[in-house]
Amino acid sequence: MRAALISFSLLFLGICSLHGLSLFLLEISFKEAYFVEVYGAIFGFTFLFLWALLRAFNGLSHYVAWLYLSASGLKFGLFFLFLWPVFRADGAVSILEKTTFLIPYCSSLVLETRILISKLNKI
Amino acid sequence: MKRKSTILINAKKSVALLAILFVGFAFANNKEDAKEGDLKTEIKEYIAHHLLDSYDFSLFSYTNAQGEHVYIGAPLPIILWDNGLKLFSSSKFHHGETVAAVDGNHYALYHNKIYKTDAAGTINYDESHHPTNVKPLDFSITKSVVSMMLVFAIMFFLFKSLAASYAKNGGIAAGAGRFFEPIVLYIRDDIALPNIGEKKHKKYMSFLLTIFFFIWFLNILGLTPLGVNVTGNIAVTFGLALLTFLITNLTGTKDYWLHIFDPLGSTMAWYAKVPLYIILIPIEVLGIFIKPFSLLIRLYANMQAGHIVLMSLIGLMFIFKSWLGSPLSFGLAFAISLIEVLVALLQAYIFTMLSALYFGFAAVEHEHH
């Protein structure tokens, strides 16, 4: 469990660094892109869900994919609850804001799925 | 040669008869063209009204000598949550003709929905002509709910008495059991066993039998003159499909989920699978939702369409009002009714069959070496 969480954190940090570097090179401020808020929120949610998911493997291994789907849906719902109003505050969602959400969200989804597949194969 | 000429004469006779029928049909229709527009609208409204759920269990209505519309049926309880529980009889609406006053609040029926209004029953509209009045939370026992309760009661007492008769006759079917036993056996032997397998089919049998008889009885009830259209209500079919969805996914084995999240298995290296999985996994995940969605739409659309076609054909009798058109419409409506009896059974079968198929996917277990 610990290894999976550490590898997720490191890979997510790598993606975050690459994305941050791109913004820096393009001379776009982090504040303008809500970079810290979005990455912080997505990392927080995903880490929490992964931790719960990995714990579920001990007793509820047959429900784990179901839990994964529910958690993914909930994570997407939380985006609309918390981040969408921030993006919509100025009346429109720019491409910059969309990419700031989609890159960490899709990356975390891929990493989560990778962990799920490897765990399912070990049951 | 003689046989050929007989066929030709018969064919000519048939063509002539058809021509007479169509000419007669056209003559009969020319008479009342002016009134037809109003009648068509009335029939359309009647069909639309029949397809919707209702707050009272009306059987039929007629206009008496005084010109009053008399409804024969029973009112049903209205249960609303509007700053507290509001419970009253649907007779207060007088079939949508009056405003119901309850605890100082006023409610009116508009397009078969309950809105909070003033004492005069005023409905306010936005630019798109949608009502802007408050719509309280509605937990009313509607005609569809009563029909479902009726079917539940029929099923409960029917199968309870069947079980009792089995116990009494030493496991041999008697009475109605002789009719229902082959159906139960068919569901087990030809639906559950081939799709789910010997090992796990028992776990799903109770649901499959319940869903089959529930849909079948409701469909048949929809063909009676009671005028109920429960399985043509998308909320009902949604509920049924939701049950299939939940059972499928909550009983899904590791192999079922691996098929969704790792469909290629160990056939190739993980880095080769990544670009494929970007497309494959979303499709598989969408499939989880599309399967029950297709169930709900199929049942809803088939039953709704059946009711529309049947009611339209019956409505044609009143449009033609002729010695030829009306019997033709009646004959056609009768033939379609017979087909609908088959459709009622077929839809119950399809829903059960597909549910069993999805349960089979969920229950799959591969040998791992």
Short mmCIF file of C-alpha atoms in Angstrom, two decimals:
data_model
loop_
_atom_site.label_atom_id
_atom_site.label_comp_id
_atom_site.label_asym_id
_atom_site.label_seq_id
_atom_site.Cartn_x
_atom_site.Cartn_y
_atom_site.Cartn_z
CA MET A 1 0.00 0.00 0.00
CA ARG A 2 2.74 2.40 0.99
CA ALA A 3 4.73 1.66 -2.16
CA ALA A 4 1.70 2.33 -4.37
CA LEU A 5 0.99 5.64 -2.64
CA ILE A 6 4.65 6.74 -2.83
CA SER A 7 4.95 5.83 -6.52
CA PHE A 8 1.70 7.71 -7.24
CA SER A 9 2.96 10.77 -5.33
CA LEU A 10 6.31 10.77 -7.12
CA LEU A 11 4.80 10.35 -10.59
CA PHE A 12 2.18 13.02 -9.89
CA LEU A 13 4.95 15.34 -8.66
CA GLY A 14 6.84 14.66 -11.91
CA ILE A 15 3.82 15.60 -14.03
CA CYS A 16 3.24 18.66 -11.85
CA SER A 17 6.90 19.75 -12.34
CA LEU A 18 6.69 19.32 -16.13
CA HIS A 19 3.43 21.26 -16.30
CA GLY A 20 4.86 23.97 -14.02
CA LEU A 21 8.00 24.21 -16.14
CA SER A 22 5.90 24.62 -19.30
CA LEU A 23 3.93 27.46 -17.70
CA PHE A 24 7.19 29.09 -16.53
CA LEU A 25 8.70 28.87 -20.01
CA LEU A 26 5.51 30.29 -21.53
CA GLU A 27 5.68 33.09 -18.96
CA ILE A 28 2.22 32.35 -17.58
CA SER A 29 1.80 33.06 -13.90
CA PHE A 30 0.76 30.16 -11.66
CA LYS A 31 -1.85 32.35 -10.03
CA GLU A 32 -3.51 33.13 -13.35
CA ALA A 33 -3.80 29.39 -14.11
CA TYR A 34 -4.92 28.46 -10.54
CA PHE A 35 -2.03 26.00 -10.73
CA VAL A 36 -1.40 25.46 -7.01
CA GLU A 37 -5.11 25.27 -6.09
CA VAL A 38 -5.98 22.75 -8.84
CA TYR A 39 -2.94 20.51 -8.33
CA GLY A 40 -3.37 20.67 -4.56
CA ALA A 41 -7.07 19.77 -4.75
CA ILE A 42 -6.64 16.95 -7.28
CA PHE A 43 -3.66 15.49 -5.46
CA GLY A 44 -5.51 15.67 -2.16
CA PHE A 45 -8.68 14.02 -3.47
CA THR A 46 -6.82 11.34 -5.40
CA PHE A 47 -4.45 10.52 -2.54
CA LEU A 48 -7.41 10.16 -0.18
CA PHE A 49 -9.37 7.98 -2.62
CA LEU A 50 -6.33 5.83 -3.38
CA TRP A 51 -5.68 5.33 0.31
CA ALA A 52 -9.34 4.29 0.85
CA LEU A 53 -9.22 2.06 -2.23
CA LEU A 54 -6.04 0.30 -1.17
CA ARG A 55 -7.45 -0.24 2.29
CA ALA A 56 -10.58 -1.75 0.73
CA PHE A 57 -8.42 -4.40 -0.95
CA ASN A 58 -7.97 -6.09 2.41
CA GLY A 59 -11.63 -6.86 3.09
CA LEU A 60 -13.69 -5.80 0.06
CA SER A 61 -11.54 -6.94 -2.84
CA HIS A 62 -14.56 -7.77 -5.05
CA TYR A 63 -16.03 -4.30 -4.64
CA VAL A 64 -12.80 -2.48 -5.28
CA ALA A 65 -13.40 -1.63 -8.95
CA TRP A 66 -16.90 -0.51 -8.06
CA LEU A 67 -15.39 1.72 -5.37
CA TYR A 68 -12.87 3.00 -7.91
CA LEU A 69 -15.68 3.99 -10.29
CA SER A 70 -17.67 5.64 -7.49
CA ALA A 71 -14.58 7.52 -6.30
CA SER A 72 -13.80 8.71 -9.84
CA GLY A 73 -17.37 9.93 -10.25
CA LEU A 74 -17.22 11.65 -6.87
CA LYS A 75 -13.91 13.28 -7.78
CA PHE A 76 -15.42 14.64 -10.98
CA GLY A 77 -18.42 15.85 -8.98
CA LEU A 78 -16.15 17.61 -6.49
CA PHE A 79 -14.53 19.40 -9.42
CA PHE A 80 -17.88 20.89 -10.40
CA LEU A 81 -18.63 21.73 -6.79
CA PHE A 82 -15.37 23.46 -5.88
CA LEU A 83 -13.19 24.24 -8.91
CA TRP A 84 -15.80 25.04 -11.58
CA PRO A 85 -17.13 28.12 -9.69
CA VAL A 86 -13.53 29.40 -9.35
CA PHE A 87 -12.96 28.98 -13.12
CA ARG A 88 -16.34 30.54 -13.92
CA ALA A 89 -15.78 33.51 -11.59
CA ASP A 90 -14.67 35.75 -14.49
CA GLY A 91 -17.58 34.59 -16.69
CA ALA A 92 -15.70 32.19 -18.98
CA VAL A 93 -13.45 29.13 -18.75
CA SER A 94 -10.27 29.75 -20.72
CA ILE A 95 -8.14 27.11 -22.48
CA LEU A 96 -5.47 27.71 -19.85
CA GLU A 97 -7.93 26.88 -17.06
CA LYS A 98 -9.17 23.82 -18.93
CA THR A 99 -5.66 22.44 -19.37
CA THR A 100 -4.80 23.24 -15.76
CA PHE A 101 -7.65 20.95 -14.74
CA LEU A 102 -7.44 18.29 -17.43
CA ILE A 103 -3.69 17.55 -17.22
CA PRO A 104 -3.57 16.66 -13.49
CA TYR A 105 -7.05 15.07 -13.58
CA CYS A 106 -6.29 12.77 -16.52
CA SER A 107 -2.81 11.98 -15.18
CA SER A 108 -4.18 11.02 -11.79
CA LEU A 109 -6.88 8.92 -13.50
CA VAL A 110 -4.25 7.02 -15.51
CA LEU A 111 -2.12 6.45 -12.41
CA GLU A 112 -5.14 5.30 -10.38
CA THR A 113 -6.19 2.90 -13.14
CA ARG A 114 -2.65 1.52 -13.36
CA ILE A 115 -2.64 0.82 -9.60
CA LEU A 116 -6.14 -0.73 -9.83
CA ILE A 117 -5.12 -3.07 -12.68
CA SER A 118 -2.00 -4.24 -10.89
CA LYS A 119 -3.97 -4.85 -7.68
CA LEU A 120 -6.80 -6.67 -9.51
CA ASN A 121 -4.23 -8.95 -11.11
CA LYS A 122 -2.85 -9.81 -7.68
CA ILE A 123 -6.19 -10.85 -6.09
CA MET B 1 -54.37 -23.56 -68.35
CA LYS B 2 -57.74 -23.60 -66.59
CA ARG B 3 -55.99 -23.15 -63.22
CA LYS B 4 -54.03 -20.14 -64.56
CA SER B 5 -57.21 -18.40 -65.74
CA THR B 6 -58.88 -19.04 -62.34
CA ILE B 7 -55.93 -17.37 -60.60
CA LEU B 8 -56.17 -14.42 -63.01
CA ILE B 9 -59.91 -14.03 -62.36
CA ASN B 10 -59.30 -14.16 -58.61
CA ALA B 11 -56.54 -11.56 -58.87
CA LYS B 12 -58.82 -9.25 -60.90
CA LYS B 13 -61.59 -9.70 -58.34
CA SER B 14 -59.19 -8.80 -55.53
CA VAL B 15 -57.99 -5.66 -57.33
CA ALA B 16 -61.58 -4.62 -58.04
CA LEU B 17 -62.56 -5.18 -54.42
CA LEU B 18 -59.62 -3.12 -53.21
CA ALA B 19 -60.50 -0.33 -55.66
CA ILE B 20 -64.12 -0.33 -54.40
CA LEU B 21 -62.88 -0.25 -50.81
CA PHE B 22 -60.63 2.75 -51.44
CA VAL B 23 -63.27 4.66 -53.45
CA GLY B 24 -65.85 4.01 -50.75
CA PHE B 25 -63.31 5.05 -48.17
CA ALA B 26 -62.65 8.36 -49.98
CA PHE B 27 -66.39 9.08 -50.39
CA ALA B 28 -67.09 8.34 -46.77
CA ASN B 29 -64.33 10.72 -45.69
CA ASN B 30 -65.29 13.70 -47.83
CA LYS B 31 -68.35 14.47 -45.72
CA GLU B 32 -67.00 15.89 -42.51
CA ASP B 33 -63.65 17.44 -43.37
CA ALA B 34 -64.37 20.67 -41.50
CA LYS B 35 -64.93 18.98 -38.14
CA GLU B 36 -61.95 16.68 -38.58
CA GLY B 37 -59.36 19.20 -37.35
CA ASP B 38 -60.99 19.58 -33.95
CA LEU B 39 -61.56 15.87 -33.61
CA LYS B 40 -57.93 15.10 -34.46
CA THR B 41 -56.75 17.52 -31.78
CA GLU B 42 -59.14 15.96 -29.27
CA ILE B 43 -57.88 12.46 -30.10
CA LYS B 44 -54.26 13.60 -29.85
CA GLU B 45 -54.96 15.11 -26.42
CA TYR B 46 -56.77 11.97 -25.33
CA ILE B 47 -53.80 9.80 -26.36
CA ALA B 48 -51.33 12.15 -24.64
CA HIS B 49 -53.49 12.09 -21.50
CA HIS B 50 -53.65 8.29 -21.56
CA LEU B 51 -49.86 7.98 -21.85
CA LEU B 52 -49.27 10.11 -18.76
CA ASP B 53 -49.57 9.04 -15.16
CA SER B 54 -52.67 10.24 -13.31
CA TYR B 55 -53.55 11.39 -9.81
CA ASP B 56 -56.86 9.47 -9.86
CA PHE B 57 -57.85 6.01 -11.02
CA SER B 58 -60.36 6.99 -13.71
CA LEU B 59 -61.95 4.12 -15.58
CA PHE B 60 -64.01 6.12 -18.08
CA SER B 61 -65.95 9.37 -18.42
CA TYR B 62 -69.10 10.51 -20.20
CA THR B 63 -71.11 13.69 -20.73
CA ASN B 64 -74.56 13.56 -19.16
CA ALA B 65 -77.80 15.15 -20.35
CA GLN B 66 -76.92 18.41 -18.55
CA GLY B 67 -73.69 18.60 -20.50
CA GLU B 68 -71.54 17.82 -17.45
CA HIS B 69 -68.48 15.62 -17.72
CA VAL B 70 -68.94 12.65 -15.37
CA TYR B 71 -65.88 10.60 -14.35
CA ILE B 72 -66.17 7.03 -13.10
CA GLY B 73 -63.23 5.97 -10.97
CA ALA B 74 -61.59 6.49 -7.60
CA PRO B 75 -59.55 9.40 -6.21
CA LEU B 76 -56.04 8.66 -4.91
CA PRO B 77 -54.02 10.18 -2.04
CA ILE B 78 -51.86 13.21 -2.81
CA ILE B 79 -48.72 13.36 -0.66
CA LEU B 80 -46.69 16.55 -0.95
CA TRP B 81 -43.75 17.98 0.95
CA ASP B 82 -44.15 21.73 0.99
CA ASN B 83 -42.78 23.16 4.26
CA GLY B 84 -44.19 20.08 5.95
CA LEU B 85 -46.27 17.10 4.89
CA LYS B 86 -49.48 17.82 2.98
CA LEU B 87 -51.86 14.90 2.60
CA PHE B 88 -55.17 15.18 0.79
CA SER B 89 -57.40 13.42 -1.71
CA SER B 90 -57.00 14.00 -5.45
CA SER B 91 -60.78 14.57 -5.58
CA LYS B 92 -59.98 18.14 -4.41
CA PHE B 93 -58.64 18.84 -7.90
CA HIS B 94 -61.88 17.69 -9.57
CA HIS B 95 -59.84 16.27 -12.46
CA GLY B 96 -57.77 19.42 -12.78
CA GLU B 97 -60.80 21.71 -12.97
CA THR B 98 -60.44 23.28 -9.51
CA VAL B 99 -57.71 24.51 -7.15
CA ALA B 100 -57.07 22.42 -4.01
CA ALA B 101 -56.85 24.45 -0.79
CA VAL B 102 -54.80 22.66 1.89
CA ASP B 103 -53.64 24.23 5.20
CA GLY B 104 -53.79 27.72 3.72
CA ASN B 105 -51.84 26.71 0.60
CA HIS B 106 -53.28 26.32 -2.88
CA TYR B 107 -52.29 23.69 -5.42
CA ALA B 108 -53.33 23.30 -9.04
CA LEU B 109 -52.83 20.61 -11.66
CA TYR B 110 -51.14 21.81 -14.82
CA HIS B 111 -50.11 19.31 -17.52
CA ASN B 112 -50.47 16.54 -14.94
CA LYS B 113 -48.02 18.15 -12.50
CA ILE B 114 -48.89 19.80 -9.19
CA TYR B 115 -47.91 23.47 -8.78
CA LYS B 116 -48.32 25.80 -5.84
CA THR B 117 -50.59 28.68 -6.85
CA ASP B 118 -52.73 31.46 -5.44
CA ALA B 119 -56.42 30.96 -4.59
CA ALA B 120 -57.36 31.59 -8.23
CA GLY B 121 -54.92 28.91 -9.43
CA THR B 122 -52.77 31.33 -11.45
CA ILE B 123 -49.87 29.74 -13.30
CA ASN B 124 -47.03 32.11 -14.18
CA TYR B 125 -44.77 31.50 -17.16
CA ASP B 126 -41.24 32.40 -18.21
CA GLU B 127 -40.23 33.51 -21.73
CA SER B 128 -40.23 29.88 -22.94
CA HIS B 129 -43.78 29.40 -21.60
CA HIS B 130 -42.61 27.11 -18.80
CA PRO B 131 -44.43 27.47 -15.45
CA THR B 132 -42.43 29.36 -12.84
CA ASN B 133 -44.65 28.35 -9.90
CA VAL B 134 -43.12 26.32 -7.07
CA LYS B 135 -43.41 22.58 -7.61
CA PRO B 136 -43.57 20.82 -4.21
CA LEU B 137 -41.86 17.47 -3.68
CA ASP B 138 -44.42 14.93 -4.83
CA PHE B 139 -44.71 11.48 -3.20
CA SER B 140 -48.30 10.87 -4.31
CA ILE B 141 -49.83 7.44 -4.85
CA THR B 142 -50.57 7.81 -8.55
CA LYS B 143 -52.38 5.46 -10.92
CA SER B 144 -49.04 3.84 -11.88
CA VAL B 145 -48.13 3.30 -8.23
CA VAL B 146 -51.52 1.69 -7.57
CA SER B 147 -51.03 -0.53 -10.64
CA MET B 148 -47.61 -1.61 -9.37
CA MET B 149 -49.09 -2.35 -5.94
CA LEU B 150 -51.81 -4.38 -7.64
CA VAL B 151 -49.26 -6.38 -9.63
CA PHE B 152 -47.19 -6.86 -6.48
CA ALA B 153 -50.29 -8.20 -4.67
CA ILE B 154 -51.21 -10.48 -7.60
CA MET B 155 -47.65 -11.87 -7.75
CA PHE B 156 -47.41 -12.30 -4.00
CA PHE B 157 -50.67 -14.22 -3.62
CA LEU B 158 -50.26 -16.14 -6.86
CA PHE B 159 -46.79 -17.48 -6.11
CA LYS B 160 -47.56 -17.98 -2.42
CA SER B 161 -50.54 -20.17 -3.33
CA LEU B 162 -48.40 -21.95 -5.94
CA ALA B 163 -45.76 -22.74 -3.32
CA ALA B 164 -48.49 -23.98 -0.97
CA SER B 165 -49.98 -26.18 -3.70
CA TYR B 166 -46.54 -27.69 -4.42
CA ALA B 167 -46.14 -28.56 -0.77
CA LYS B 168 -49.63 -30.04 -0.70
CA ASN B 169 -49.29 -32.12 -3.89
CA GLY B 170 -45.87 -33.54 -3.17
CA GLY B 171 -43.94 -31.20 -5.50
CA ILE B 172 -46.32 -31.60 -8.44
CA ALA B 173 -47.86 -28.50 -10.04
CA ALA B 174 -51.62 -28.10 -9.73
CA GLY B 175 -54.13 -25.51 -10.97
CA ALA B 176 -52.47 -22.29 -12.15
CA GLY B 177 -49.12 -23.90 -11.37
CA ARG B 178 -49.50 -26.05 -14.47
CA PHE B 179 -49.45 -22.86 -16.52
CA PHE B 180 -46.69 -21.05 -14.62
CA GLU B 181 -44.34 -23.97 -13.94
CA PRO B 182 -43.13 -24.28 -17.57
CA ILE B 183 -42.45 -20.52 -17.64
CA VAL B 184 -40.42 -20.67 -14.42
CA LEU B 185 -38.53 -23.68 -15.74
CA TYR B 186 -37.93 -21.91 -19.07
CA ILE B 187 -36.43 -18.91 -17.28
CA ARG B 188 -34.17 -21.20 -15.29
CA ASP B 189 -33.18 -23.65 -18.03
CA ASP B 190 -33.07 -21.39 -21.10
CA ILE B 191 -32.23 -17.98 -19.66
CA ALA B 192 -30.36 -18.28 -16.36
CA LEU B 193 -28.38 -21.50 -16.83
CA PRO B 194 -26.91 -20.81 -20.31
CA ASN B 195 -26.04 -17.20 -19.48
CA ILE B 196 -24.90 -17.35 -15.87
CA GLY B 197 -23.83 -20.96 -15.49
CA GLU B 198 -24.64 -23.86 -13.22
CA LYS B 199 -22.53 -22.60 -10.32
CA LYS B 200 -23.98 -19.13 -9.79
CA HIS B 201 -27.41 -19.03 -11.47
CA LYS B 202 -29.36 -19.66 -8.25
CA LYS B 203 -28.11 -16.40 -6.78
CA TYR B 204 -29.82 -14.43 -9.58
CA MET B 205 -32.95 -16.57 -10.14
CA SER B 206 -35.19 -14.74 -7.65
CA PHE B 207 -34.47 -11.41 -9.34
CA LEU B 208 -34.90 -12.79 -12.85
CA LEU B 209 -38.24 -14.42 -12.04
CA THR B 210 -39.50 -11.33 -10.23
CA ILE B 211 -38.50 -8.95 -13.01
CA PHE B 212 -40.00 -11.21 -15.71
CA PHE B 213 -43.40 -11.61 -14.09
CA PHE B 214 -43.49 -8.00 -12.88
CA ILE B 215 -42.89 -6.61 -16.38
CA TRP B 216 -45.15 -9.16 -18.06
CA PHE B 217 -48.09 -8.58 -15.70
CA LEU B 218 -47.69 -4.80 -15.92
CA ASN B 219 -47.56 -4.95 -19.72
CA ILE B 220 -50.69 -7.10 -19.83
CA LEU B 221 -52.40 -4.74 -17.37
CA GLY B 222 -51.59 -1.94 -19.80
CA LEU B 223 -53.61 -3.69 -22.49
CA THR B 224 -56.76 -3.90 -20.37
CA PRO B 225 -59.39 -1.13 -20.53
CA LEU B 226 -58.10 0.08 -17.12
CA GLY B 227 -55.94 2.44 -19.13
CA VAL B 228 -52.66 2.11 -17.24
CA ASN B 229 -49.30 2.62 -18.93
CA VAL B 230 -46.76 1.75 -16.24
CA THR B 231 -43.97 0.23 -18.33
CA GLY B 232 -44.39 3.13 -20.75
CA ASN B 233 -43.25 5.40 -17.92
CA ILE B 234 -39.52 6.08 -18.16
CA ALA B 235 -39.17 6.48 -14.38
CA VAL B 236 -40.40 2.91 -13.88
CA THR B 237 -38.13 1.41 -16.54
CA PHE B 238 -35.27 3.47 -15.10
CA GLY B 239 -35.89 1.91 -11.68
CA LEU B 240 -35.91 -1.59 -13.16
CA ALA B 241 -32.74 -0.99 -15.18
CA LEU B 242 -31.08 0.54 -12.11
CA LEU B 243 -31.66 -2.71 -10.23
CA THR B 244 -30.01 -4.68 -13.05
CA PHE B 245 -27.11 -2.18 -13.09
CA LEU B 246 -26.56 -2.40 -9.33
CA ILE B 247 -26.80 -6.19 -9.18
CA THR B 248 -24.42 -6.57 -12.15
CA ASN B 249 -21.76 -4.28 -10.74
CA LEU B 250 -22.08 -5.17 -7.08
CA THR B 251 -21.73 -8.88 -7.82
CA GLY B 252 -18.98 -8.39 -10.42
CA THR B 253 -16.03 -10.72 -9.98
CA LYS B 254 -12.37 -9.80 -10.31
CA ASP B 255 -12.40 -11.15 -13.90
CA TYR B 256 -15.38 -8.97 -14.82
CA TRP B 257 -13.54 -5.85 -13.64
CA LEU B 258 -10.27 -6.97 -15.20
CA HIS B 259 -12.11 -7.34 -18.51
CA ILE B 260 -13.12 -3.68 -18.17
CA PHE B 261 -9.87 -2.21 -16.87
CA ASP B 262 -7.34 -4.63 -18.37
CA PRO B 263 -9.09 -6.16 -21.42
CA LEU B 264 -5.83 -7.15 -23.14
CA GLY B 265 -4.49 -8.91 -20.03
CA SER B 266 -0.94 -10.20 -20.31
CA THR B 267 -0.97 -10.41 -24.11
CA MET B 268 1.42 -7.47 -24.43
CA ALA B 269 3.75 -5.25 -22.40
CA TRP B 270 2.17 -2.49 -20.27
CA TYR B 271 3.75 0.33 -22.33
CA ALA B 272 2.19 -1.08 -25.50
CA LYS B 273 -1.19 -1.25 -23.81
CA VAL B 274 -1.21 2.40 -22.65
CA PRO B 275 -2.20 4.02 -25.99
CA LEU B 276 -4.81 1.32 -26.60
CA TYR B 277 -6.25 1.63 -23.12
CA ILE B 278 -6.77 5.37 -23.52
CA ILE B 279 -9.49 4.37 -25.99
CA LEU B 280 -10.48 0.92 -24.70
CA ILE B 281 -11.02 1.63 -20.99
CA PRO B 282 -13.38 4.62 -21.51
CA ILE B 283 -15.38 2.50 -24.00
CA GLU B 284 -15.61 -0.37 -21.52
CA VAL B 285 -16.55 1.98 -18.66
CA LEU B 286 -19.21 3.62 -20.86
CA GLY B 287 -20.48 0.12 -21.64
CA ILE B 288 -21.26 -0.39 -17.94
CA PHE B 289 -23.80 2.44 -18.16
CA ILE B 290 -24.96 1.95 -21.75
CA LYS B 291 -26.12 -1.63 -21.16
CA PRO B 292 -28.75 -0.79 -18.50
CA PHE B 293 -29.59 2.42 -20.40
CA SER B 294 -30.47 0.36 -23.47
CA LEU B 295 -32.66 -1.84 -21.24
CA LEU B 296 -34.64 1.09 -19.93
CA ILE B 297 -35.08 2.77 -23.31
CA ARG B 298 -36.04 -0.48 -25.09
CA LEU B 299 -38.84 -1.35 -22.67
CA TYR B 300 -40.09 2.24 -22.38
CA ALA B 301 -40.06 2.94 -26.14
CA ASN B 302 -41.69 -0.35 -27.12
CA MET B 303 -44.53 -0.07 -24.64
CA GLN B 304 -45.05 3.63 -25.28
CA ALA B 305 -45.07 3.08 -29.06
CA GLY B 306 -47.50 0.15 -28.70
CA HIS B 307 -49.93 2.30 -26.72
CA ILE B 308 -49.65 5.19 -29.19
CA VAL B 309 -50.26 2.95 -32.23
CA LEU B 310 -53.18 1.19 -30.59
CA MET B 311 -54.84 4.39 -29.38
CA SER B 312 -54.28 6.06 -32.75
CA LEU B 313 -55.98 3.16 -34.55
CA ILE B 314 -58.91 3.31 -32.15
CA GLY B 315 -59.00 7.09 -32.70
CA LEU B 316 -59.23 6.54 -36.48
CA MET B 317 -62.68 5.00 -35.97
CA PHE B 318 -63.97 8.37 -34.78
CA ILE B 319 -62.26 10.22 -37.61
CA PHE B 320 -63.61 7.97 -40.39
CA LYS B 321 -67.10 7.56 -38.93
CA SER B 322 -68.04 5.54 -41.99
CA TRP B 323 -69.34 2.05 -42.70
CA LEU B 324 -65.98 1.16 -44.15
CA GLY B 325 -63.28 3.11 -42.33
CA SER B 326 -64.40 2.41 -38.78
CA PRO B 327 -64.65 -1.40 -39.11
CA LEU B 328 -61.27 -1.38 -40.86
CA SER B 329 -59.74 0.61 -38.00
CA PHE B 330 -61.39 -1.68 -35.50
CA GLY B 331 -60.02 -4.75 -37.28
CA LEU B 332 -56.56 -3.25 -37.41
CA ALA B 333 -56.71 -2.21 -33.75
CA PHE B 334 -57.81 -5.73 -32.85
CA ALA B 335 -54.94 -7.27 -34.83
CA ILE B 336 -52.42 -4.87 -33.25
CA SER B 337 -53.86 -5.68 -29.80
CA LEU B 338 -53.11 -9.34 -30.42
CA ILE B 339 -49.57 -8.41 -31.48
CA GLU B 340 -49.27 -6.25 -28.35
CA VAL B 341 -50.12 -9.27 -26.19
CA LEU B 342 -47.11 -10.94 -27.79
CA VAL B 343 -44.98 -7.78 -27.38
CA ALA B 344 -45.92 -7.66 -23.67
CA LEU B 345 -44.44 -11.12 -23.22
CA LEU B 346 -41.54 -10.48 -25.58
CA GLN B 347 -40.43 -7.32 -23.77
CA ALA B 348 -40.51 -9.10 -20.41
CA TYR B 349 -38.46 -11.91 -21.96
CA ILE B 350 -35.92 -9.51 -23.54
CA PHE B 351 -35.43 -7.57 -20.29
CA THR B 352 -34.94 -10.80 -18.33
CA MET B 353 -32.72 -12.35 -20.99
CA LEU B 354 -30.43 -9.31 -21.21
CA SER B 355 -30.30 -8.94 -17.42
CA ALA B 356 -29.22 -12.59 -17.22
CA LEU B 357 -26.62 -11.95 -19.92
CA TYR B 358 -25.16 -9.00 -17.95
CA PHE B 359 -25.19 -11.07 -14.75
CA GLY B 360 -23.33 -13.74 -16.70
CA PHE B 361 -20.63 -11.20 -17.61
CA ALA B 362 -20.41 -10.15 -13.97
CA ALA B 363 -20.26 -13.71 -12.64
CA VAL B 364 -17.54 -14.88 -15.02
CA GLU B 365 -14.55 -16.61 -13.44
CA HIS B 366 -11.57 -17.71 -15.50
CA GLU B 367 -9.05 -20.36 -14.64
CA HIS B 368 -5.77 -18.60 -13.73
CA HIS B 369 -2.59 -20.53 -14.28
#
